[in-house]
Amino acid sequence: MPAAELVAIGTELLLGDLTDTNSRTVAGVLNGVGIDVYATHGVGDNVERQTRLLQEILERADLAVCTGGLGPTVDDVTRHAVARVVDQPLELREDCLRAVEARFAALGRTMTENNRIQAMLPRDAVVLENPNGTAPGFVARRSDGKIIACMPGVPREMRAMLDERLVPWLSSHYGLTQTTVSRAIHTIGWGESQLDDAIHDLFESQRNPTIAMLAHFGWSVDIKLTARAADRHGAVALLDELEGRIRQRVQHGIFGVDEQTLAGAIGAALEARAWSLAVAESCTGGTVSADLVAVPGISRVYAGGVTAYENAVKAHLLHVREETLRAYGAVSEQTAVEMAAGVRRALDASVGLATTGVAGPDGGTPEKPVGLVWIALATPERAQARRLQFPGTRAEVIRRASTAALALLWRALEGDG
Amino acid sequence: MPAAELVAIGTELLLGDLTDTNSRTVAGVLNGVGIDVYATHGVGDNVERQTRLLQEILERADLAVCTGGLGPTVDDVTRHAVARVVDQPLELREDCLRAVEARFAALGRTMTENNRIQAMLPRDAVVLENPNGTAPGFVARRSDGKIIACMPGVPREMRAMLDERLVPWLSSHYGLTQTTVSRAIHTIGWGESQLDDAIHDLFESQRNPTIAMLAHFGWSVDIKLTARAADRHGAVALLDELEGRIRQRVQHGIFGVDEQTLAGAIGAALEARAWSLAVAESCTGGTVSADLVAVPGISRVYAGGVTAYENAVKAHLLHVREETLRAYGAVSEQTAVEMAAGVRRALDASVGLATTGVAGPDGGTPEKPVGLVWIALATPERAQARRLQFPGTRAEVIRRASTAALALLWRALEGDG
């Protein structure tokens, strides 16, 4: 297998002004086509340091993949460093220049002279077109066959170029025939150690696919399977087989795989029952609703929600009784249950889901400390509520409470609640 | 100035399973106290590669700062690599062992034997206590005075250890007397090139503080100032002076600095007028409300909101007229205006803010394409609406529309709308 190292370029990375997300993307994609990633690096807009780093990388690896530093400003020196390392002069490429000019024309802007530099590439480089931006990428080869690939730093431009241009070129160049396919099985309501108990013998006995566990913020744990095979079809078959064995052990709480979300699983489960949903939020303030609305097509089952931040809104829009608020307070089982029932009625939905709690940092009391959250669910069949106590900042309490509310609903729909 | 390189440790970084956010945090903090960051690196759980990388770094830099690889499992080999590079054996530290045991006891869990490894440090290392987790960090010194600092990879644990333990140690060790302080001035409603026109002469003439611009997703552009001085007080004075000059040029649209958010600025502006706010959302689905509720203390001005996803909810809870929905449709100026007025009345608030649009990916028509969003505002003084057309995915349209709605409200409160 060819081995690569990744280089994220830009002084802003070294000043702490920007998080490098490109390396993760590139690493995942290269692993998937059978290229090992040995290391990642971040380096500033400094032609000497870039040159030295690239030379060192090509001592160890077959391939350096760079992102960033291809723009038109004097800061952008990546092409100069690469030209030095592969020992080829930069030359103006007419086809690239026309593409850059066309991009400016399409945006109705005049191309300033400094943009011509974006069409200058090391003499023998292969162009990687940029459908989403002005700067083309390129692949340069050193005389010993070692390779440096350069792509723009803007994640959207980089991603398209990686998938549509660089990966096909690398697959063909290296004759890659092995494919790696990963699948993340998403669970909710299982602790990492409980899951480990349930499937650890599969971990031990298993080399292809491999199994790993990844706990997410909130309540969700992923079981990640990675299979290698001669082609995608073979890898998927291995994944399907192992997923089947895992599902026999973990019968409840698997809500989806890969891009599937908990909110998306809820949408599908509601649709299967022809149920509609309404949400009443206090402490989560719209986050549960926003999670649901992130799902395309959720309008088929989601009626809407009420963020009842003031008690008056709980009373008037959700019909929580004044006596309940007086006797038990806004953060209580009774209020949560009346909010869920109230929003269900007010929006004429099959199911009502509610949250009320103390998100902090202020407003806690000894009886109702910061992090206390009640969630409640009213379905055509029954009502239920759950008391939770979360650690963390305001943002963390809100995130955890929102996931917990969706999890309560999901388990009820799954028939396990 | 001492020079550092950063190392993020973990095979998951090379597989594309995780984005390294620690390097950005560490880079920002080190720059702030006068330590240059030359490069960042990511390396797997491999003791040979870690050893080689650390040796190379200490050829170039005074200091390597590592995050990750300090846990109890066989994967976690960072301490072994560091012990090799500084040429000191790992020894069990009784004080660390007691801290690890106490942490387990506090969580009500039994410490398994493998956790003892977390108390093993290179012989002469200085311990960095971990108030938020089990694994302590440490600082090891090689005989030539070069330094390797190790912290856990969990961002929350790392951040507390960095601020409270490592930075004080480094400041004292290197006798750091120069301080760098940055300030981000947040603007809304300005394009990057418009802002550039307004202040580019300050860019040119200015070396301390430096000025940079950073465009964010959505509508917001930051002007970032960075000042160096002998102490924090001196740096802050330089920033204050330059911020004053920038505010003379950019009189409208600055909503805050640093940690201040647009929603927070809106909260403060509402409070100054003793106004309350209610929000009616269709396409943004709760995101505007969630942005507001992220602000501590927002309950003083935020009454709540209605996510009116179904037309029936728009009609019944927000009193949008059936004729309006029939004649103009849910995505229209008329509906947006009635939603804003309706939520203002229904929640008895001073101000009503509304969104309605086509978030996609489906549901667009030639007249009302995906990305079309109407936002509307009803205040005690007047009503207004704005038509916007956003590019991008469903999530991007929702994010941009939410920010645009908050921006409309902010400008009205600023007296500029």
PDB file of C-alpha atoms in Angstrom, chain A residues 13-21 23-24 27-28 31 37-44 49 52-53 56 60 156 214 224 276 282-287 289-290 293-299 302-310 313 317 346-347 360-361 394 396 398, chain B residues 13-21 23-24 27-28 31 37-44 49 52-53 56 60 156 214 224 276 282-287 289-290 293-299 302-310 313 317 346-347 360-361 394 396 398:
ATOM      1  CA  LEU A  13      -3.383  27.364  11.721  1.00  0.00           C
ATOM      2  CA  LEU A  14      -0.301  28.175  13.823  1.00  0.00           C
ATOM      3  CA  LEU A  15      -1.861  31.271  15.372  1.00  0.00           C
ATOM      4  CA  GLY A  16      -4.910  29.365  16.550  1.00  0.00           C
ATOM      5  CA  ASP A  17      -7.292  31.260  14.251  1.00  0.00           C
ATOM      6  CA  LEU A  18      -8.569  28.218  12.395  1.00  0.00           C
ATOM      7  CA  THR A  19      -9.175  24.508  12.990  1.00  0.00           C
ATOM      8  CA  ASP A  20      -7.806  22.240  10.264  1.00  0.00           C
ATOM      9  CA  THR A  21     -10.732  20.058   9.207  1.00  0.00           C
ATOM     10  CA  SER A  23      -6.770  16.568   7.230  1.00  0.00           C
ATOM     11  CA  ARG A  24      -9.560  14.484   8.701  1.00  0.00           C
ATOM     12  CA  ALA A  27      -7.288  10.918   5.792  1.00  0.00           C
ATOM     13  CA  GLY A  28     -10.678   9.226   5.706  1.00  0.00           C
ATOM     14  CA  ASN A  31      -7.685   5.181   3.883  1.00  0.00           C
ATOM     15  CA  VAL A  37      -1.739   7.895   6.234  1.00  0.00           C
ATOM     16  CA  TYR A  38       1.376   7.979   8.435  1.00  0.00           C
ATOM     17  CA  ALA A  39       1.160  11.493   9.796  1.00  0.00           C
ATOM     18  CA  THR A  40      -0.405  14.920   9.390  1.00  0.00           C
ATOM     19  CA  HIS A  41       1.320  18.292   9.612  1.00  0.00           C
ATOM     20  CA  GLY A  42       0.394  21.953   9.793  1.00  0.00           C
ATOM     21  CA  VAL A  43       2.855  24.566   8.533  1.00  0.00           C
ATOM     22  CA  GLY A  44       2.772  28.336   7.986  1.00  0.00           C
ATOM     23  CA  ARG A  49       9.712  25.644   6.173  1.00  0.00           C
ATOM     24  CA  ARG A  52      12.048  21.390   4.304  1.00  0.00           C
ATOM     25  CA  LEU A  53       8.893  19.655   5.537  1.00  0.00           C
ATOM     26  CA  GLU A  56      11.408  15.220   4.937  1.00  0.00           C
ATOM     27  CA  ARG A  60       9.427   8.609   4.659  1.00  0.00           C
ATOM     28  CA  ARG A 156     -15.833  22.778  -0.103  1.00  0.00           C
ATOM     29  CA  LEU A 214     -16.455   5.756  19.598  1.00  0.00           C
ATOM     30  CA  LYS A 224     -17.342   1.420  13.738  1.00  0.00           C
ATOM     31  CA  SER A 276     -47.329  13.458  13.775  1.00  0.00           C
ATOM     32  CA  SER A 282     -38.214  25.255  27.806  1.00  0.00           C
ATOM     33  CA  CYS A 283     -34.538  24.793  28.739  1.00  0.00           C
ATOM     34  CA  THR A 284     -33.557  23.374  25.327  1.00  0.00           C
ATOM     35  CA  GLY A 285     -34.977  26.513  23.721  1.00  0.00           C
ATOM     36  CA  GLY A 286     -35.552  25.228  20.174  1.00  0.00           C
ATOM     37  CA  THR A 287     -32.666  22.786  19.874  1.00  0.00           C
ATOM     38  CA  SER A 289     -36.967  21.329  17.055  1.00  0.00           C
ATOM     39  CA  ALA A 290     -33.877  22.416  15.104  1.00  0.00           C
ATOM     40  CA  VAL A 293     -35.940  20.228  11.061  1.00  0.00           C
ATOM     41  CA  ALA A 294     -32.395  19.369   9.955  1.00  0.00           C
ATOM     42  CA  VAL A 295     -33.939  16.194   8.447  1.00  0.00           C
ATOM     43  CA  PRO A 296     -35.118  16.683   4.840  1.00  0.00           C
ATOM     44  CA  GLY A 297     -38.781  15.780   4.467  1.00  0.00           C
ATOM     45  CA  ILE A 298     -39.520  16.003   8.209  1.00  0.00           C
ATOM     46  CA  SER A 299     -42.489  18.208   7.319  1.00  0.00           C
ATOM     47  CA  TYR A 302     -43.420  17.301  12.197  1.00  0.00           C
ATOM     48  CA  ALA A 303     -46.214  19.761  12.987  1.00  0.00           C
ATOM     49  CA  GLY A 304     -44.067  22.236  14.862  1.00  0.00           C
ATOM     50  CA  GLY A 305     -43.153  23.328  18.342  1.00  0.00           C
ATOM     51  CA  VAL A 306     -43.458  25.905  21.051  1.00  0.00           C
ATOM     52  CA  THR A 307     -40.475  27.303  22.906  1.00  0.00           C
ATOM     53  CA  ALA A 308     -42.185  28.224  26.147  1.00  0.00           C
ATOM     54  CA  TYR A 309     -39.453  30.174  27.830  1.00  0.00           C
ATOM     55  CA  GLU A 310     -41.670  32.399  29.966  1.00  0.00           C
ATOM     56  CA  VAL A 313     -46.222  31.044  27.438  1.00  0.00           C
ATOM     57  CA  LEU A 317     -50.001  28.414  24.552  1.00  0.00           C
ATOM     58  CA  ALA A 346     -52.481  22.623  20.810  1.00  0.00           C
ATOM     59  CA  LEU A 347     -50.849  21.447  17.582  1.00  0.00           C
ATOM     60  CA  GLY A 360     -27.441  27.405  34.079  1.00  0.00           C
ATOM     61  CA  PRO A 361     -25.035  28.896  34.758  1.00  0.00           C
ATOM     62  CA  ARG A 394     -25.036  25.710  29.653  1.00  0.00           C
ATOM     63  CA  GLU A 396     -23.546  21.065  27.184  1.00  0.00           C
ATOM     64  CA  ILE A 398     -28.814  21.998  26.432  1.00  0.00           C
TER      65      ILE A 398
ATOM     66  CA  LEU B  13      -6.680  11.182  13.529  1.00  0.00           C
ATOM     67  CA  LEU B  14      -4.961   9.308  10.677  1.00  0.00           C
ATOM     68  CA  LEU B  15      -8.032   7.232   9.861  1.00  0.00           C
ATOM     69  CA  GLY B  16     -10.234  10.304   9.499  1.00  0.00           C
ATOM     70  CA  ASP B  17     -12.376   9.400  12.512  1.00  0.00           C
ATOM     71  CA  LEU B  18     -11.706  12.578  14.464  1.00  0.00           C
ATOM     72  CA  THR B  19     -10.869  16.238  13.821  1.00  0.00           C
ATOM     73  CA  ASP B  20      -7.972  17.568  15.890  1.00  0.00           C
ATOM     74  CA  THR B  21      -9.291  20.682  17.611  1.00  0.00           C
ATOM     75  CA  SER B  23      -3.860  22.097  18.107  1.00  0.00           C
ATOM     76  CA  ARG B  24      -5.849  25.241  17.394  1.00  0.00           C
ATOM     77  CA  ALA B  27      -1.550  27.361  19.256  1.00  0.00           C
ATOM     78  CA  GLY B  28      -3.757  30.290  20.219  1.00  0.00           C
ATOM     79  CA  ASN B  31       1.029  32.615  20.824  1.00  0.00           C
ATOM     80  CA  VAL B  37       4.346  27.835  17.027  1.00  0.00           C
ATOM     81  CA  TYR B  38       6.371  26.624  14.034  1.00  0.00           C
ATOM     82  CA  ALA B  39       4.349  23.589  13.029  1.00  0.00           C
ATOM     83  CA  THR B  40       1.693  21.106  14.101  1.00  0.00           C
ATOM     84  CA  HIS B  41       1.726  17.345  13.619  1.00  0.00           C
ATOM     85  CA  GLY B  42      -0.630  14.407  13.951  1.00  0.00           C
ATOM     86  CA  VAL B  43       0.778  10.936  14.597  1.00  0.00           C
ATOM     87  CA  GLY B  44      -0.688   7.525  15.395  1.00  0.00           C
ATOM     88  CA  ARG B  49       6.958   6.998  14.947  1.00  0.00           C
ATOM     89  CA  ARG B  52      11.239   9.759  15.783  1.00  0.00           C
ATOM     90  CA  LEU B  53       8.880  12.722  15.401  1.00  0.00           C
ATOM     91  CA  GLU B  56      13.054  15.667  14.952  1.00  0.00           C
ATOM     92  CA  ARG B  60      14.163  22.478  15.357  1.00  0.00           C
ATOM     93  CA  ARG B 156     -12.122  19.743  28.140  1.00  0.00           C
ATOM     94  CA  LEU B 214     -11.764  36.725   8.817  1.00  0.00           C
ATOM     95  CA  LYS B 224      -8.879  40.640  14.314  1.00  0.00           C
ATOM     96  CA  SER B 276     -39.328  41.466  25.176  1.00  0.00           C
ATOM     97  CA  SER B 282     -40.850  28.033   9.771  1.00  0.00           C
ATOM     98  CA  CYS B 283     -37.836  27.068   7.641  1.00  0.00           C
ATOM     99  CA  THR B 284     -35.298  27.725  10.425  1.00  0.00           C
ATOM    100  CA  GLY B 285     -37.231  25.320  12.627  1.00  0.00           C
ATOM    101  CA  GLY B 286     -36.027  26.467  16.067  1.00  0.00           C
ATOM    102  CA  THR B 287     -32.487  27.533  15.212  1.00  0.00           C
ATOM    103  CA  SER B 289     -34.656  30.370  19.184  1.00  0.00           C
ATOM    104  CA  ALA B 290     -31.790  28.016  20.075  1.00  0.00           C
ATOM    105  CA  VAL B 293     -31.350  30.546  24.401  1.00  0.00           C
ATOM    106  CA  ALA B 294     -27.602  29.858  24.199  1.00  0.00           C
ATOM    107  CA  VAL B 295     -27.165  33.264  25.897  1.00  0.00           C
ATOM    108  CA  PRO B 296     -27.160  33.030  29.725  1.00  0.00           C
ATOM    109  CA  GLY B 297     -29.800  35.287  31.245  1.00  0.00           C
ATOM    110  CA  ILE B 298     -31.765  35.635  27.984  1.00  0.00           C
ATOM    111  CA  SER B 299     -34.897  34.732  29.984  1.00  0.00           C
ATOM    112  CA  TYR B 302     -36.969  36.265  25.624  1.00  0.00           C
ATOM    113  CA  ALA B 303     -40.599  35.185  25.990  1.00  0.00           C
ATOM    114  CA  GLY B 304     -40.364  32.199  23.688  1.00  0.00           C
ATOM    115  CA  GLY B 305     -41.182  31.098  20.191  1.00  0.00           C
ATOM    116  CA  VAL B 306     -43.354  29.035  17.928  1.00  0.00           C
ATOM    117  CA  THR B 307     -41.975  26.695  15.281  1.00  0.00           C
ATOM    118  CA  ALA B 308     -44.877  26.787  12.872  1.00  0.00           C
ATOM    119  CA  TYR B 309     -43.887  24.039  10.527  1.00  0.00           C
ATOM    120  CA  GLU B 310     -47.372  23.039   9.406  1.00  0.00           C
ATOM    121  CA  VAL B 313     -49.889  25.890  13.217  1.00  0.00           C
ATOM    122  CA  LEU B 317     -51.118  29.586  17.000  1.00  0.00           C
ATOM    123  CA  ALA B 346     -49.702  35.610  20.927  1.00  0.00           C
ATOM    124  CA  LEU B 347     -46.756  35.811  23.333  1.00  0.00           C
ATOM    125  CA  GLY B 360     -34.576  22.265   0.437  1.00  0.00           C
ATOM    126  CA  PRO B 361     -33.343  19.980  -0.911  1.00  0.00           C
ATOM    127  CA  ARG B 394     -30.387  22.528   3.689  1.00  0.00           C
ATOM    128  CA  GLU B 396     -26.463  26.022   5.161  1.00  0.00           C
ATOM    129  CA  ILE B 398     -31.077  27.207   7.704  1.00  0.00           C
TER     130      ILE B 398
END
